[in-house]
mmCIF file of C-alpha atoms and ligand atoms in Angstrom:
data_model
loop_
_atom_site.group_PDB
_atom_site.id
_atom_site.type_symbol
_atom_site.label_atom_id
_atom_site.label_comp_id
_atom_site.label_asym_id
_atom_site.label_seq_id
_atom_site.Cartn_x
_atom_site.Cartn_y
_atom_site.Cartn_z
ATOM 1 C CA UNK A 1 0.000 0.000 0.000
ATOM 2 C CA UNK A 2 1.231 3.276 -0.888
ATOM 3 C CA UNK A 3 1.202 6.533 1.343
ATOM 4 C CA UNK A 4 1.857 9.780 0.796
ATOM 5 C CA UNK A 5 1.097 10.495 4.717
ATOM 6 C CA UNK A 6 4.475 10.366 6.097
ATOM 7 C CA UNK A 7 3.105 6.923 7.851
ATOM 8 C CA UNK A 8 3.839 4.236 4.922
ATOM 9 C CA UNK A 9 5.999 3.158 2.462
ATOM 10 C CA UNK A 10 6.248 4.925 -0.889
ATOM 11 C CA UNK A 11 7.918 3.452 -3.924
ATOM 12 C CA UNK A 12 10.427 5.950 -5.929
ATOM 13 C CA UNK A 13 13.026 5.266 -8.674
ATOM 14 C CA UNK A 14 16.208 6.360 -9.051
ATOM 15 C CA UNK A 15 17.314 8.715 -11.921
ATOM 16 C CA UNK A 16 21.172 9.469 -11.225
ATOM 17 C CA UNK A 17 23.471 9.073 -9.532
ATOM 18 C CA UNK A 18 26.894 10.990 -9.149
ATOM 19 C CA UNK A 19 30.060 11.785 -7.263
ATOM 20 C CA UNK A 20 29.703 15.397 -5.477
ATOM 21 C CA UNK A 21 33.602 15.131 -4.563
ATOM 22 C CA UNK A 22 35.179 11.488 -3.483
ATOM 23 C CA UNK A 23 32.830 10.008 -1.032
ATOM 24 C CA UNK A 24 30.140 11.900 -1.339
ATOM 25 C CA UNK A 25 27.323 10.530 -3.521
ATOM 26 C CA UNK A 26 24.610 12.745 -4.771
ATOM 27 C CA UNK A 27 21.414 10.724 -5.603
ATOM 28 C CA UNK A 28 18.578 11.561 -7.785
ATOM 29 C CA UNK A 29 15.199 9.797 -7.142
ATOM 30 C CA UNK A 30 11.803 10.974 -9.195
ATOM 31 C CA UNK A 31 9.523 12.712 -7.350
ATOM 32 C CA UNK A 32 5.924 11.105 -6.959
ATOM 33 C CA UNK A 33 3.159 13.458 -8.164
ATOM 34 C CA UNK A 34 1.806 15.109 -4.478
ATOM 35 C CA UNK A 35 4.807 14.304 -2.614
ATOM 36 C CA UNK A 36 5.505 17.594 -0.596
ATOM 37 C CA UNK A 37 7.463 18.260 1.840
ATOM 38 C CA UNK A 38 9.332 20.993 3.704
ATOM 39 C CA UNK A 39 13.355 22.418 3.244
ATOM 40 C CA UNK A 40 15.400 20.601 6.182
ATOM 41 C CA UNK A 41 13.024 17.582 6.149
ATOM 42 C CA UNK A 42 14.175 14.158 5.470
ATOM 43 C CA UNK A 43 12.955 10.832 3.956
ATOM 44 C CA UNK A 44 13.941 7.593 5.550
ATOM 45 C CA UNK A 45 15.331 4.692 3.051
ATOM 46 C CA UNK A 46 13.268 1.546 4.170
ATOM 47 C CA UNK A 47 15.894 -1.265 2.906
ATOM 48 C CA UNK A 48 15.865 -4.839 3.487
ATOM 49 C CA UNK A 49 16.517 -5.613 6.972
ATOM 50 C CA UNK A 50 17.378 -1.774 8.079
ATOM 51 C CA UNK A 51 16.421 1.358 7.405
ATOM 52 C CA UNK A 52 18.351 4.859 6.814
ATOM 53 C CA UNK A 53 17.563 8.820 7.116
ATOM 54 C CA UNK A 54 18.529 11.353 4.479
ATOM 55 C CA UNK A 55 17.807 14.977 4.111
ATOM 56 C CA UNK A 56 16.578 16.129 0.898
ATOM 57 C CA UNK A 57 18.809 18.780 -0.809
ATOM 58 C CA UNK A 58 16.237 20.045 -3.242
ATOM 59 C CA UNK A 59 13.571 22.535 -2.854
ATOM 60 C CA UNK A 60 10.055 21.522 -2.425
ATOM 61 C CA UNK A 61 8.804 22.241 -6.367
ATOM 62 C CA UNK A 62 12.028 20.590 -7.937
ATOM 63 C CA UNK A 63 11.514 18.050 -10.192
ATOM 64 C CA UNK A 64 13.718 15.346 -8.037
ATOM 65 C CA UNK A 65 14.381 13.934 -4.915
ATOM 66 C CA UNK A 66 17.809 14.909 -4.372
ATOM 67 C CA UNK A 67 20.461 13.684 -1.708
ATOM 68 C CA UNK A 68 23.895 14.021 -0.518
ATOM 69 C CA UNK A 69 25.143 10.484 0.771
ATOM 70 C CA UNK A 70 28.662 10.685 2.927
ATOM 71 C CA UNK A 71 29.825 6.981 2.030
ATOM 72 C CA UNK A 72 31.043 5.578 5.471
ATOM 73 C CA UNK A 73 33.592 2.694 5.491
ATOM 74 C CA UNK A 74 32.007 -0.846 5.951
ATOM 75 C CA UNK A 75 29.188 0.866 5.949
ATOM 76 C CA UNK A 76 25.585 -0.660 5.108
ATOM 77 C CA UNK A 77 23.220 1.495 3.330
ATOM 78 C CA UNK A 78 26.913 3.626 1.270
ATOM 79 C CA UNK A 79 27.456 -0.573 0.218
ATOM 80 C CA UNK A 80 23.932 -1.154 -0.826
ATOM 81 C CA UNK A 81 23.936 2.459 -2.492
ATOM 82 C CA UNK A 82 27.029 1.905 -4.520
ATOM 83 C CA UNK A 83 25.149 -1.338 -5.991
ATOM 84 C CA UNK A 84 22.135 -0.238 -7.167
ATOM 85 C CA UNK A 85 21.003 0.792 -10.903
ATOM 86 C CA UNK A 86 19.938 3.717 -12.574
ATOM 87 C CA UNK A 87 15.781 2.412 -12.542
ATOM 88 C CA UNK A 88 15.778 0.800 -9.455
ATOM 89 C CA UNK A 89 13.321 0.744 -6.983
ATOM 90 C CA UNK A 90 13.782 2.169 -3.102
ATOM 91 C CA UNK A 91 11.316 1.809 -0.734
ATOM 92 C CA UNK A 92 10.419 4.969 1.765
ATOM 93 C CA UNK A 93 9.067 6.634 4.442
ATOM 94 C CA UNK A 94 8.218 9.699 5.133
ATOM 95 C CA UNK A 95 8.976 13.035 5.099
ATOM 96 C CA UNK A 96 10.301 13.345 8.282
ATOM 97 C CA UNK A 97 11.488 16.153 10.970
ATOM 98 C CA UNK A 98 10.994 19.685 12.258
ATOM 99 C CA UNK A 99 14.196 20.620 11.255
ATOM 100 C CA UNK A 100 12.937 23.476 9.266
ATOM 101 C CA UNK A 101 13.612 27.389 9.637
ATOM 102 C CA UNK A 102 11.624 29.017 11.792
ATOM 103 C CA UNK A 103 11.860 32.673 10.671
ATOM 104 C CA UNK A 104 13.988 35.523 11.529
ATOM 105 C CA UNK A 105 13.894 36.078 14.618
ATOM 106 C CA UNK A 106 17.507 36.651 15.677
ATOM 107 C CA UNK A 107 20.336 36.473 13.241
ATOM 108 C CA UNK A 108 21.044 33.227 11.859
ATOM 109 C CA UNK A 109 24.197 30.860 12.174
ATOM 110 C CA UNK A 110 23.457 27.543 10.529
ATOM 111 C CA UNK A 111 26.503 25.275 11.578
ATOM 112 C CA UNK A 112 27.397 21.712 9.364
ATOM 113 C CA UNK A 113 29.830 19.033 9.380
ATOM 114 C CA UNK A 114 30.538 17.311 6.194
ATOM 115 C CA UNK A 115 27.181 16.085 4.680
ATOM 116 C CA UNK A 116 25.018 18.260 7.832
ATOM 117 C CA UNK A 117 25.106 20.486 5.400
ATOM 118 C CA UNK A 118 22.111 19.252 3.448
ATOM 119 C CA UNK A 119 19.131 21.002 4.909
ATOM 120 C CA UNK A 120 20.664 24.350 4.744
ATOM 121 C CA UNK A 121 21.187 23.331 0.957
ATOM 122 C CA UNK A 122 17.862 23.075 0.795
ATOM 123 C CA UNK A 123 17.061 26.409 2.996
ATOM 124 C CA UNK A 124 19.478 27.842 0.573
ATOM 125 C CA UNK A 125 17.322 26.745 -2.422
ATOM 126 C CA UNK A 126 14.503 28.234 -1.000
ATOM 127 C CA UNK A 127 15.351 31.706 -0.470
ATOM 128 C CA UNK A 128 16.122 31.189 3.750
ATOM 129 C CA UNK A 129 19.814 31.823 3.199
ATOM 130 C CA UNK A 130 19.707 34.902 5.339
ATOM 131 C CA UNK A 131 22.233 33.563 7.436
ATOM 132 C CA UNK A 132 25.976 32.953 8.203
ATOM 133 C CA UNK A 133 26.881 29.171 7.176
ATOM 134 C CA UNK A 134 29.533 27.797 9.000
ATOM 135 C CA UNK A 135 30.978 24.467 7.274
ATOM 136 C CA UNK A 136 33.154 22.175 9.081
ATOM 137 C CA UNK A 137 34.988 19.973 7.199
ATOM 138 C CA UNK A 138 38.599 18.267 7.392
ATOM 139 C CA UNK A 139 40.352 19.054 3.827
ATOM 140 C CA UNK A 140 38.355 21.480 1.402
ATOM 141 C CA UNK A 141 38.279 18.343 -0.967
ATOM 142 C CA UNK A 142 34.874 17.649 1.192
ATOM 143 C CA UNK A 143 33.076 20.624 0.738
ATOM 144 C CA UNK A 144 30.164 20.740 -1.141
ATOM 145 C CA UNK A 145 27.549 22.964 -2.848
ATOM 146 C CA UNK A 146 30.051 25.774 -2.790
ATOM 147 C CA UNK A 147 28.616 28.409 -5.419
ATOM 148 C CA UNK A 148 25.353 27.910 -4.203
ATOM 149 C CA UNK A 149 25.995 28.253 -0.746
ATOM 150 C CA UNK A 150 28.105 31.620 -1.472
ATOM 151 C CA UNK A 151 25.705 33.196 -3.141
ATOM 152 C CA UNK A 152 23.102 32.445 -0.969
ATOM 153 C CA UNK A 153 24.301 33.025 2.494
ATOM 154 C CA UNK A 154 25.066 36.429 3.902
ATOM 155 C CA UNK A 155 28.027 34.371 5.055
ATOM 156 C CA UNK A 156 30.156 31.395 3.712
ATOM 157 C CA UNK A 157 32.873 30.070 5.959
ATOM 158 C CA UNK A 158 34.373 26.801 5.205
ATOM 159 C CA UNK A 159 36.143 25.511 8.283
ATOM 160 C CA UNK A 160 39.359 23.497 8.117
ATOM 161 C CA UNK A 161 40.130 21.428 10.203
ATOM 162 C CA UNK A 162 42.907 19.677 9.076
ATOM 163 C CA UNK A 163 44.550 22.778 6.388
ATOM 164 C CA UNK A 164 47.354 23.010 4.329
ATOM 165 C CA UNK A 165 49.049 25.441 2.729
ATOM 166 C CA UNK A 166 47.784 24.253 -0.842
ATOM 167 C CA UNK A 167 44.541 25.827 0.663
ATOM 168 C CA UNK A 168 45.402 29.336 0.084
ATOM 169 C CA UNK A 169 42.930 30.123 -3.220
ATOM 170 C CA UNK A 170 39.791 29.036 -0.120
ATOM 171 C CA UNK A 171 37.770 32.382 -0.439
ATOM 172 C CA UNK A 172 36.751 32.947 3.755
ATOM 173 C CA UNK A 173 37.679 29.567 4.668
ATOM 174 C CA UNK A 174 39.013 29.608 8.322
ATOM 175 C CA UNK A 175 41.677 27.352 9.089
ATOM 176 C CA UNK A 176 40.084 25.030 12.542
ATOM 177 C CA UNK A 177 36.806 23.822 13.550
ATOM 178 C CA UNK A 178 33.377 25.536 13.800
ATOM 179 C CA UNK A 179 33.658 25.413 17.692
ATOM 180 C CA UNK A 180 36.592 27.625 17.249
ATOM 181 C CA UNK A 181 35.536 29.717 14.822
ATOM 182 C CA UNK A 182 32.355 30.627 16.882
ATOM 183 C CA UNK A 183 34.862 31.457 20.536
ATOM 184 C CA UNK A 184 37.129 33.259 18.505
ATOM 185 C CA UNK A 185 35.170 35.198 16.002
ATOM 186 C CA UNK A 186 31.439 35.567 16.122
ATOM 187 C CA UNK A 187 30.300 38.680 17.579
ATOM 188 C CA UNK A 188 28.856 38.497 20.913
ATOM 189 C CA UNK A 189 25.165 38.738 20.707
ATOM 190 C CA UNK A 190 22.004 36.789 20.522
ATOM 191 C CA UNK A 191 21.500 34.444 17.422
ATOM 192 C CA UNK A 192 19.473 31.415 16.173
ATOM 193 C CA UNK A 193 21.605 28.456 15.611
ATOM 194 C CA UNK A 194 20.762 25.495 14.214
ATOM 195 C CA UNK A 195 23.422 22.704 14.207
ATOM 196 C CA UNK A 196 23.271 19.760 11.472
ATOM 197 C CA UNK A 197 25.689 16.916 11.642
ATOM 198 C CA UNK A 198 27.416 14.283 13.564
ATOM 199 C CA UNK A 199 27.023 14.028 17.983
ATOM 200 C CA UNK A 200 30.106 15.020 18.679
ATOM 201 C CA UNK A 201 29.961 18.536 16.630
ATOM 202 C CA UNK A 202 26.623 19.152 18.020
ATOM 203 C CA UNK A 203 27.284 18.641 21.313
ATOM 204 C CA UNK A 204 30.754 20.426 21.381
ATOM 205 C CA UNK A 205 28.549 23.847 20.028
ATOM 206 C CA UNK A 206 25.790 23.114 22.238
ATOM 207 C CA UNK A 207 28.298 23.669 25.457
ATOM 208 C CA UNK A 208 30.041 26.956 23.685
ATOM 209 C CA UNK A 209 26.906 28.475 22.824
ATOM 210 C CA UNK A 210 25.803 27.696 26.679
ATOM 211 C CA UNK A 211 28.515 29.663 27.993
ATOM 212 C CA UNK A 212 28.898 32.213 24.965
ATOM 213 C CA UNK A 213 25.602 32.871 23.440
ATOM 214 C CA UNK A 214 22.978 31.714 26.210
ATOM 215 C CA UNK A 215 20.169 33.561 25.473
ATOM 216 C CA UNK A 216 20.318 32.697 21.651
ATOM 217 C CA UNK A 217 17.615 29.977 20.548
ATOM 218 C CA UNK A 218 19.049 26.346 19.209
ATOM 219 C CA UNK A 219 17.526 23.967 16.918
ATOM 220 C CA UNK A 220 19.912 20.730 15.970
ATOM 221 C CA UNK A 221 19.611 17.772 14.108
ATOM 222 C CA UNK A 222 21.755 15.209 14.844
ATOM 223 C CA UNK A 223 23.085 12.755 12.029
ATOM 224 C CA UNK A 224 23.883 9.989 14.462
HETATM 225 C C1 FAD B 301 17.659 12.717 10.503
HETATM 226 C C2 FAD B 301 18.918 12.240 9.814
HETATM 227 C C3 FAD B 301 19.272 12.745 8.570
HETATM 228 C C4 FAD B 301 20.445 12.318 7.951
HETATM 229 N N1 FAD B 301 20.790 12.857 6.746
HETATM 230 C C5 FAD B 301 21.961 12.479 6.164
HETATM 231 C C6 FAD B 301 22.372 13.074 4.924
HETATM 232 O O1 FAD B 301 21.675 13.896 4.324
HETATM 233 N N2 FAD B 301 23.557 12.663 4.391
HETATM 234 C C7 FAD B 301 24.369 11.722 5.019
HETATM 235 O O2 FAD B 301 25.432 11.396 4.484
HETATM 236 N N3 FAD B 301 23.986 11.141 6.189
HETATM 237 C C8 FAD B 301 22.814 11.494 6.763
HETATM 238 N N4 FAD B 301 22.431 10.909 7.939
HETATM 239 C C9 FAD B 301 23.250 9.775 8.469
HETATM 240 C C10 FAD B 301 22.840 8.478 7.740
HETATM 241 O O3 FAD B 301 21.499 8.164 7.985
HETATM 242 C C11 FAD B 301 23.672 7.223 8.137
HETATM 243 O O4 FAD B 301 23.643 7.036 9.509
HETATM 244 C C12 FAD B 301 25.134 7.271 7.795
HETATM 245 O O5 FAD B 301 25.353 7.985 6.619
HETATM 246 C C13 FAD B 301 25.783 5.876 7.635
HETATM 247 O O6 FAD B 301 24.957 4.918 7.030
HETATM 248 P P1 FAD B 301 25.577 3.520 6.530
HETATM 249 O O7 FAD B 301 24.496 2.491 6.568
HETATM 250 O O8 FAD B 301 26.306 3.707 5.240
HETATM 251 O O9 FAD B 301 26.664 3.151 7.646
HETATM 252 P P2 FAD B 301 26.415 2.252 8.969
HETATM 253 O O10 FAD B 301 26.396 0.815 8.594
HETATM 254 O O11 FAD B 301 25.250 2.807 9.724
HETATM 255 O O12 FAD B 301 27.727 2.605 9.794
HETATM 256 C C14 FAD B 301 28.959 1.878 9.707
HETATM 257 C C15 FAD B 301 29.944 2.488 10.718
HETATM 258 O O13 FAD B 301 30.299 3.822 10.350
HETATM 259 C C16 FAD B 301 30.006 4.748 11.408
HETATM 260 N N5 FAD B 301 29.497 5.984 10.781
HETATM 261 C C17 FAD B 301 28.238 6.240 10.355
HETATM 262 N N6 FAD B 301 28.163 7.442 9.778
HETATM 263 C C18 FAD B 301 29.403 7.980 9.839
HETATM 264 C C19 FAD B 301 29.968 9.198 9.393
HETATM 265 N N7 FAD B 301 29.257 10.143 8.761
HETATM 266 N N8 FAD B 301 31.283 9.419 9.624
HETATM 267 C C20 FAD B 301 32.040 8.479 10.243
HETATM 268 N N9 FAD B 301 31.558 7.290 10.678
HETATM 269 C C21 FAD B 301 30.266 7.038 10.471
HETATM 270 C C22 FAD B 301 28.949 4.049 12.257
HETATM 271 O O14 FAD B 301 29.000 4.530 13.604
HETATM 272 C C23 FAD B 301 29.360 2.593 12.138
HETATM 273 O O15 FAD B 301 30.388 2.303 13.048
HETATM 274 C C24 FAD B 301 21.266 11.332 8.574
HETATM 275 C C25 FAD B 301 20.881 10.804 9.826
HETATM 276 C C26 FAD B 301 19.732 11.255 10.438
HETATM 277 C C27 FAD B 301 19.360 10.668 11.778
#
């Protein structure tokens, strides 16, 4: 039985597949007529045995369903991925979450690790870029979405945590984590931060924006 409710499976099919940057898949699946959803939501992959949570990158009206998929060593669902065809079937659930932007109340800071970055993708694509991006990734061979998250955000900041020197031509990028770009160099002040990516990232900001930013509001979503 098929439902469009958010409560049962819905069949989709892939229509492409292709490499963002090494190890990060973007997948393409057709979107069923009435499907709707909202930026920052996410659809979870109902596969044989397990299931798996993705955000959608694309904006509500686009044509596709479109994800970014960090492939994780040994693991399941970036396996099963990596085998399937152009035309297959997936089986799904949803959409999914209250990750979504709740207006602008305070200035914005949306803060990512690696693929975290997908719902502000999708905020991007739908005009809520108002915001300073922070995006926290080791080498800037992971980043992702660049031009579109440059020209959309009042703010682009790549963060490097591992740099090099060969990373001079970054535009912004700021050589250490997110957690230390926010103690060393956003203004004190009152913000809305959402946080998007793995536990550890989350709650490292959570603490910092405790004892730096506590009267700003916080809305996370965390990828593990
Ligand atoms: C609400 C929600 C939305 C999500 N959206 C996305 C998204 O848009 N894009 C995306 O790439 N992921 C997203 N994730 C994470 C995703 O669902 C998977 O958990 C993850 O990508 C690994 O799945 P897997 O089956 O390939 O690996 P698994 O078989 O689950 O994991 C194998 C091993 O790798 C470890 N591992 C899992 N993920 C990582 C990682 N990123 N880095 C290092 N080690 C890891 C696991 O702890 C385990 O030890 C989301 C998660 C949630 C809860």
């Amino acid at each position: 039985m098929e439902s469009l409710d958010g409560k049962g499976p819905i069949t989709m099919e892939l229509v492409a597949r292709r490499w963002l940057v090494p190890g990060i898949l973007e997948l393409r699946l057709g979107r069923p007529a009435d499907f709707t959803f909202l930026p920052g939501q996410f659809l979870r992959f109902v596969m044989d045995g397990y299931q798996r949570d993705y955000t959608m990158v694309s904006a509500p009206d686009a044509e596709t369903l479109d994800f970014c998929i960090a492939m994780v060593e040994d693991g399941r669902f970036s396996g099963d991925i990596l085998k399937a065809d152009i035309q297959d079937s997936v089986q799904l659930s949803g959409p999914h979450g209250y990750f979504i932007f709740q207006g602008p109340a305070n200035p914005a800071v949306f803060v990512a690790t690696g693929t975290g970055v997908a719902p502000f993708v999708a905020f991007c694509r739908c005009g809520m870029g108002a915001a300073l991006l922070l995006h926290g990734v080791a080498t800037p061979g992971r980043l992702i979405y660049q031009d579109l998250l440059q020209s959309a955000c009042r703010g682009y900041v790549p963060c490097i945590s591992q740099p090099s020197e060969n990373d001079d031509g970054l535009k912004n990028a700021f050589p250490g984590r997110v957690t230390h770009y926010l103690e060393q160099q956003l203004t004190p002040g009152t913000y809305d931060f959402y946080l998007c990516g793995r536990g550890a990232m989350i709650r490292d900001v959570t603490a910092l924006i405790d004892q730096q930013f506590s009267d700003s509001r916080l809305f996370i979503e965390t990828y593990d």
